[in-house]
Coordinates of C-alpha atoms and ligand atoms in Angstrom, one line a residue:
M1 CA -27.5 -18.6 5.8
I2 CA -28.8 -15.7 3.7
V3 CA -26.4 -12.8 3.3
L4 CA -26.7 -9.6 1.5
G5 CA -23.5 -8.1 0.0
I6 CA -22.5 -4.6 -1.0
E7 CA -19.8 -3.6 -2.8
T8 CA -18.8 0.3 -3.6
S9 CA -15.1 0.4 -3.4
C10 CA -14.7 2.0 -7.0
D11 CA -17.1 2.8 -10.0
E12 CA -20.0 0.0 -9.4
T13 CA -22.4 0.1 -7.1
S14 CA -23.2 -3.3 -6.4
A15 CA -25.8 -5.5 -3.9
A16 CA -26.2 -9.3 -4.2
V17 CA -28.2 -11.4 -1.9
L18 CA -26.9 -15.0 -1.3
D19 CA -28.5 -18.3 0.2
D20 CA -25.1 -20.1 1.0
S21 CA -23.6 -20.5 -2.6
R22 CA -26.7 -19.9 -4.2
V23 CA -27.0 -16.5 -5.4
L24 CA -30.4 -15.3 -5.2
S25 CA -29.9 -12.0 -7.0
N26 CA -26.5 -9.7 -8.2
V27 CA -27.5 -6.1 -9.1
V28 CA -24.4 -4.0 -10.5
S29 CA -24.9 -0.6 -11.5
S30 CA -22.1 0.7 -13.6
Q31 CA -21.7 4.5 -13.1
L32 CA -21.8 5.7 -16.7
V33 CA -20.4 9.6 -15.4
H34 CA -16.5 8.4 -15.8
V35 CA -16.7 7.8 -19.6
Q36 CA -16.3 11.3 -20.4
Y37 CA -13.3 11.6 -18.2
G38 CA -11.8 8.4 -19.6
G39 CA -11.5 7.0 -16.0
V40 CA -12.8 7.2 -12.8
V41 CA -13.6 10.7 -11.0
P42 CA -13.0 9.8 -7.3
E43 CA -15.8 12.5 -6.0
L44 CA -18.0 11.6 -8.7
A45 CA -17.7 7.7 -7.7
S46 CA -18.5 8.5 -4.1
R47 CA -21.6 10.9 -4.9
A48 CA -23.0 8.3 -7.3
H49 CA -22.5 5.6 -4.8
L50 CA -24.3 7.5 -2.3
R51 CA -27.4 8.1 -4.9
L52 CA -27.4 4.7 -6.2
L53 CA -27.0 2.0 -3.1
Q54 CA -30.3 2.3 -1.4
P55 CA -32.1 1.7 -4.8
V56 CA -29.9 -1.2 -5.8
V57 CA -29.9 -3.0 -2.7
E58 CA -34.0 -2.6 -2.7
R59 CA -33.7 -4.2 -6.2
A60 CA -31.2 -7.1 -5.1
L61 CA -34.1 -7.9 -2.2
S62 CA -36.7 -7.6 -4.5
E63 CA -35.3 -9.7 -7.2
A64 CA -34.3 -12.3 -4.8
G65 CA -37.5 -12.4 -3.2
I66 CA -36.2 -11.7 0.5
G67 CA -37.7 -9.4 2.9
R68 CA -35.4 -6.9 5.1
E69 CA -36.2 -9.0 8.3
Q70 CA -34.8 -12.5 6.4
V71 CA -31.5 -11.4 6.0
E72 CA -28.9 -12.8 8.7
G73 CA -25.7 -11.1 7.8
I74 CA -24.0 -8.3 5.8
A75 CA -20.7 -8.4 4.2
V76 CA -19.3 -5.6 2.7
T77 CA -15.8 -4.2 1.1
H78 CA -13.9 -1.8 3.6
G79 CA -10.9 -1.8 1.3
P80 CA -8.8 -1.9 -1.1
G81 CA -10.4 1.3 -2.8
L82 CA -11.5 4.5 -3.0
V83 CA -12.1 6.0 0.2
G84 CA -15.1 7.9 0.0
A85 CA -16.4 5.1 -2.3
L86 CA -15.7 2.6 0.3
L87 CA -17.0 4.5 2.9
V88 CA -20.4 5.0 1.2
G89 CA -20.9 1.1 1.4
L90 CA -19.4 0.4 4.9
T91 CA -21.6 3.4 6.7
F92 CA -24.8 2.1 4.8
A93 CA -23.6 -1.7 5.9
K94 CA -23.0 -0.3 9.7
G95 CA -26.3 1.3 9.5
Y96 CA -28.5 -2.0 8.3
S97 CA -26.7 -3.9 10.8
L98 CA -27.8 -1.8 13.6
A99 CA -31.2 -1.4 12.7
A100 CA -31.8 -5.2 11.9
D101 CA -29.8 -6.4 15.1
I102 CA -27.7 -8.4 12.8
P103 CA -23.8 -9.2 12.3
F104 CA -22.2 -7.4 9.7
I105 CA -18.5 -8.2 8.1
G106 CA -15.7 -5.9 6.3
V107 CA -14.3 -8.0 3.5
N108 CA -11.1 -7.3 1.3
H109 CA -12.2 -6.4 -2.3
M110 CA -9.2 -9.0 -3.5
E111 CA -10.6 -11.9 -1.3
G112 CA -14.0 -10.7 -2.7
H113 CA -12.5 -11.4 -6.2
I114 CA -11.5 -14.8 -5.3
Y115 CA -14.4 -16.0 -4.0
G116 CA -16.0 -14.7 -7.4
N117 CA -14.2 -17.3 -8.9
L118 CA -14.7 -20.0 -6.0
L119 CA -18.5 -19.6 -6.2
T120 CA -18.9 -21.9 -8.8
V121 CA -16.1 -24.5 -8.3
E122 CA -17.8 -27.7 -6.7
H123 CA -15.4 -29.0 -5.1
I124 CA -11.8 -27.2 -4.2
D125 CA -8.8 -29.1 -4.2
F126 CA -6.5 -27.1 -2.2
P127 CA -3.8 -25.6 -2.2
V128 CA -4.8 -23.1 -5.2
L129 CA -2.5 -20.8 -7.3
F130 CA -4.8 -17.7 -7.9
L131 CA -3.9 -15.1 -10.3
I132 CA -5.6 -12.1 -9.5
V133 CA -5.8 -9.3 -12.1
S134 CA -7.9 -6.2 -12.1
G135 CA -7.6 -2.9 -12.6
G136 CA -5.4 -2.1 -9.3
H137 CA -3.7 -5.5 -8.7
T138 CA -1.7 -8.2 -10.2
Q139 CA -0.7 -10.6 -7.9
L140 CA -0.2 -14.3 -7.4
V141 CA -1.6 -15.8 -4.3
L142 CA -1.3 -19.2 -2.9
M143 CA -4.2 -20.8 -0.9
K144 CA -3.8 -23.5 1.4
D145 CA -7.3 -23.3 3.0
H146 CA -10.1 -21.3 3.0
L147 CA -9.3 -17.7 3.8
D148 CA -5.7 -18.2 3.9
Y149 CA -3.6 -16.1 1.5
R150 CA 0.3 -15.9 0.6
I151 CA 1.3 -13.6 -1.7
I152 CA 4.2 -15.1 -4.0
G153 CA 4.4 -12.4 -6.6
S154 CA 2.9 -9.0 -7.3
T155 CA 3.3 -6.0 -9.8
R156 CA 6.3 -3.6 -9.0
D157 CA 4.6 -0.8 -10.6
D158 CA 1.3 -0.5 -12.5
A159 CA -1.5 -3.5 -12.6
V160 CA -2.4 -5.2 -16.0
G161 CA -5.9 -3.7 -16.2
E162 CA -4.5 -0.3 -15.7
A163 CA -2.1 -1.0 -18.4
F164 CA -5.1 -2.3 -20.7
D165 CA -7.1 1.2 -19.9
K166 CA -4.1 3.7 -20.4
S167 CA -3.0 1.6 -23.9
A168 CA -6.5 1.9 -24.8
K169 CA -6.6 5.8 -23.7
V170 CA -3.3 6.8 -25.8
M171 CA -4.8 5.0 -29.0
G172 CA -7.6 7.0 -28.7
L173 CA -10.2 3.6 -28.0
G174 CA -12.0 5.0 -25.0
Y175 CA -12.7 3.7 -21.5
P176 CA -12.7 1.1 -19.8
G177 CA -9.8 -0.1 -22.1
G178 CA -10.0 -3.6 -21.3
P179 CA -13.0 -5.0 -23.1
V180 CA -12.4 -2.4 -25.9
I181 CA -8.9 -3.9 -26.7
D182 CA -10.2 -7.7 -26.3
K183 CA -13.0 -7.1 -28.6
L184 CA -10.5 -5.4 -31.3
A185 CA -7.7 -8.0 -31.1
R186 CA -9.9 -10.7 -32.5
G187 CA -8.9 -11.9 -35.6
G188 CA -5.7 -9.4 -35.6
D189 CA -1.9 -10.4 -35.7
A190 CA -0.4 -10.6 -32.4
S191 CA 3.3 -10.8 -34.1
F192 CA 2.7 -7.3 -35.6
V193 CA 4.6 -5.2 -33.0
R194 CA 7.3 -6.9 -30.4
F195 CA 6.0 -5.0 -27.4
P196 CA 8.2 -5.8 -24.5
Q197 CA 7.4 -8.8 -21.8
S198 CA 8.7 -7.5 -18.5
F199 CA 10.2 -10.3 -16.1
L200 CA 9.3 -12.8 -18.7
K201 CA 12.0 -14.9 -18.4
E202 CA 13.3 -14.2 -14.4
D203 CA 12.9 -16.4 -11.7
H204 CA 10.5 -14.3 -9.5
F205 CA 6.8 -14.2 -9.8
D206 CA 6.6 -10.3 -9.7
F207 CA 5.3 -8.2 -12.7
S208 CA 5.9 -4.8 -14.4
Y209 CA 3.6 -3.1 -16.6
S210 CA 5.2 0.5 -17.0
G211 CA 7.4 -0.4 -19.9
L212 CA 4.9 -1.7 -21.8
K213 CA 2.4 1.1 -21.6
T214 CA 5.3 3.5 -22.4
S215 CA 6.2 1.6 -25.3
V216 CA 2.4 2.1 -26.5
L217 CA 2.9 5.4 -25.7
T218 CA 5.9 5.7 -27.8
Y219 CA 4.4 3.5 -31.0
V220 CA 1.3 5.8 -30.9
E221 CA 3.6 8.9 -31.3
Q222 CA 6.0 7.5 -33.9
H223 CA 2.9 6.1 -35.9
S224 CA 0.1 8.3 -38.0
P225 CA -3.4 8.0 -37.5
Q226 CA -3.9 6.0 -41.1
H227 CA -1.6 3.4 -39.7
M228 CA -2.7 3.1 -36.2
A229 CA -6.6 3.0 -37.6
E230 CA -5.6 0.5 -40.5
H231 CA -3.8 -1.7 -38.4
Q232 CA -6.0 -1.5 -35.0
A233 CA -6.9 -5.1 -34.4
D234 CA -3.1 -6.1 -35.1
I235 CA -1.5 -3.3 -32.7
C236 CA -4.4 -4.5 -30.2
A237 CA -3.6 -8.3 -30.3
S238 CA 0.1 -7.6 -30.1
F239 CA -0.9 -5.6 -27.0
Q240 CA -2.8 -8.1 -25.6
K241 CA -0.4 -10.9 -26.3
A242 CA 2.6 -9.1 -24.8
A243 CA 0.4 -8.2 -21.8
I244 CA -1.0 -11.7 -20.8
D245 CA 1.4 -14.3 -22.1
V246 CA 3.6 -13.2 -19.2
L247 CA 0.8 -13.9 -16.7
I248 CA 0.1 -17.4 -18.2
S249 CA 3.6 -18.2 -18.2
K250 CA 4.6 -17.2 -14.2
T251 CA 1.6 -18.5 -13.2
L252 CA 2.0 -22.2 -14.9
R253 CA 5.9 -21.7 -13.4
A254 CA 4.7 -20.8 -10.2
A255 CA 2.0 -23.7 -9.8
K256 CA 5.0 -25.9 -10.8
V257 CA 7.3 -24.8 -8.0
H258 CA 4.3 -24.6 -5.0
N259 CA 3.3 -28.0 -6.2
V260 CA -0.4 -26.6 -6.0
R261 CA -3.4 -29.0 -7.2
A262 CA -5.2 -26.7 -9.2
I263 CA -5.0 -22.9 -10.5
A264 CA -7.6 -20.0 -10.6
F265 CA -7.9 -16.8 -12.0
A266 CA -10.1 -13.7 -10.8
G267 CA -10.6 -10.0 -11.1
G268 CA -11.9 -7.6 -13.9
V269 CA -9.2 -9.0 -16.6
A270 CA -9.9 -12.6 -16.0
A271 CA -13.1 -11.6 -18.5
N272 CA -10.2 -11.3 -21.4
G273 CA -10.7 -13.7 -24.0
Y274 CA -7.2 -14.2 -24.7
L275 CA -6.3 -15.0 -21.3
R276 CA -9.3 -17.3 -20.6
A277 CA -8.5 -19.7 -23.4
G278 CA -4.7 -19.7 -22.8
I279 CA -4.4 -20.3 -19.1
V280 CA -7.2 -23.0 -19.6
E281 CA -5.5 -24.4 -22.5
Q282 CA -1.8 -24.6 -20.9
G283 CA -3.1 -25.0 -17.5
R284 CA -4.8 -28.5 -18.4
K285 CA -1.8 -29.3 -20.5
A286 CA 0.5 -29.0 -17.6
G287 CA -1.9 -31.3 -15.4
F288 CA -3.7 -28.8 -13.4
D289 CA -7.3 -28.5 -12.7
V290 CA -8.3 -25.1 -13.9
Y291 CA -11.1 -22.8 -12.1
T292 CA -12.6 -20.4 -14.4
P293 CA -15.1 -17.6 -13.1
Q294 CA -18.1 -16.7 -14.5
M295 CA -18.1 -13.3 -17.0
A296 CA -20.6 -12.1 -14.2
Y297 CA -18.4 -12.6 -11.5
C298 CA -15.0 -11.2 -12.7
T299 CA -15.6 -7.4 -12.7
D300 CA -16.8 -5.9 -9.8
N301 CA -20.1 -7.3 -8.1
A302 CA -21.5 -7.8 -4.7
A303 CA -22.2 -11.6 -4.9
M304 CA -18.5 -12.5 -4.7
I305 CA -18.1 -10.0 -1.8
A306 CA -21.4 -11.6 -0.2
Y307 CA -19.6 -15.1 -0.7
A308 CA -16.3 -14.2 0.7
G309 CA -18.3 -12.7 4.0
L310 CA -20.4 -15.7 4.1
H311 CA -17.4 -17.9 4.6
R312 CA -16.1 -15.5 7.8
L313 CA -19.5 -14.9 9.1
R314 CA -19.8 -18.7 9.5
R315 CA -16.7 -18.9 11.6
G316 CA -18.3 -16.2 13.9
E317 CA -16.6 -13.6 12.6
H318 CA -17.8 -10.1 12.5
S319 CA -16.9 -7.0 12.6
S320 CA -17.6 -3.7 14.8
Q321 CA -19.1 -0.4 14.7
N322 CA -15.4 0.9 14.8
L323 CA -14.5 -0.8 11.7
N324 CA -12.9 1.8 9.1
A325 CA -12.6 2.0 5.1
F326 CA -8.7 0.7 4.4
P327 CA -7.9 2.5 1.0
S328 CA -4.8 -0.1 0.4
L329 CA -5.9 -2.9 2.3
T330 CA -3.9 -6.0 1.5
L331 CA -4.8 -9.9 1.6
G332 CA -4.2 -11.6 4.8
S333 CA -3.5 -8.6 6.9
Ligands
KG4_401 O1 -12.1 -6.0 -10.8 P1 -12.7 -5.0 -11.6 O2 -13.7 -4.8 -12.4 O3 -12.2 -3.8 -11.0 C1 -10.9 -3.5 -9.9 O4 -10.9 -4.0 -9.2 O5 -10.0 -2.9 -10.4 O6 -11.6 -4.7 -12.8 C2 -11.4 -3.7 -13.9 C3 -10.3 -3.8 -14.6 C4 -10.4 -2.9 -15.5 O7 -8.9 -2.4 -16.0 C5 -10.7 -2.9 -17.3 O8 -10.0 -2.5 -18.3 C6 -10.4 -4.4 -17.3 O9 -10.4 -5.0 -15.8 N1 -11.1 -5.7 -17.7 C7 -10.3 -6.4 -18.9 C8 -11.7 -7.1 -19.8 N2 -12.9 -7.0 -19.0 C9 -12.5 -5.5 -18.0 N3 -9.2 -6.4 -19.2 C10 -9.2 -7.0 -20.2 N4 -9.9 -7.9 -21.1 C11 -11.4 -7.7 -20.8 N5 -12.0 -8.1 -21.5
ZN402 ZN1 -12.1 -5.6 -8.6

């Protein structure tokens, strides 16, 4: 089945073409307009999606070597995300679906992240425990089968990606902060500063990142710019360790408690080098299969949306023209 995927939930305008699990194209246009503001400006995101989506879709089709009439279904993100941004993709998908007389399906962005990981897994051994880590979410999700989700832990305040972005901002490192901190932390001494690790020892599987964010701010206020510059790598490595160790530790504990076969991780923060190495090493040592997402499918992209949509379309599901955008859509709802 040939599926066109569309993703416009935040600041990436993306379109992809899949032939079953084969990615024929995955075009991602990152909106650079937000960099000067140090974060995503919702109205500017919507306007950029409006301008970029049509050419991005055209490019995805031409790179795939697929004519418009060959597309058999459309998958589009309809939440969670920025409402204006979501509406651009959703409206485009509805129009395409009507004009071409093919079904479309609204996809949950977090389900998309999960399927971005599963896209390259040859044999999925359910149950799988998923750690989903992005700019807006930090969740542990138990999957007993395809499209079946039970959330067993979530952040109570900030998401881990948000902690990376906000900490980088107060350290003057630019936006988005995740990739910058990841790079700067290499070679740094992670024991240089002891930043807090919330809920590390507690039995539940929830997370909290506001304390870490505040302690980075306090640290910056209490130290000179020279100190910050001289120890940049050490401070970034210390922050990264505090942010990531708790994710790995809770994922492994939840995997044991829920008796899963495999653990997997997804979302923008899944691109983090320290997380990737740590979860693979510790997960395997504990006897689990570890599904590692390819870098291209970690941060927002339409291939992951197309693949999740494909599973739903194959079941005969499709959305109606009345489908709305849901900024706070949750998994399993
Ligand atoms: O999934 P995503 O592209 O968008 C959302 O759905 O939020 O995730 C973006 C988040 C940002 O917070 C970004 O800083 C973070 O993922 N991120 C990283 C890395 N690459 C992206 N965080 C840590 N290390 C990275 N290498
Ligand atoms: Zn995302």
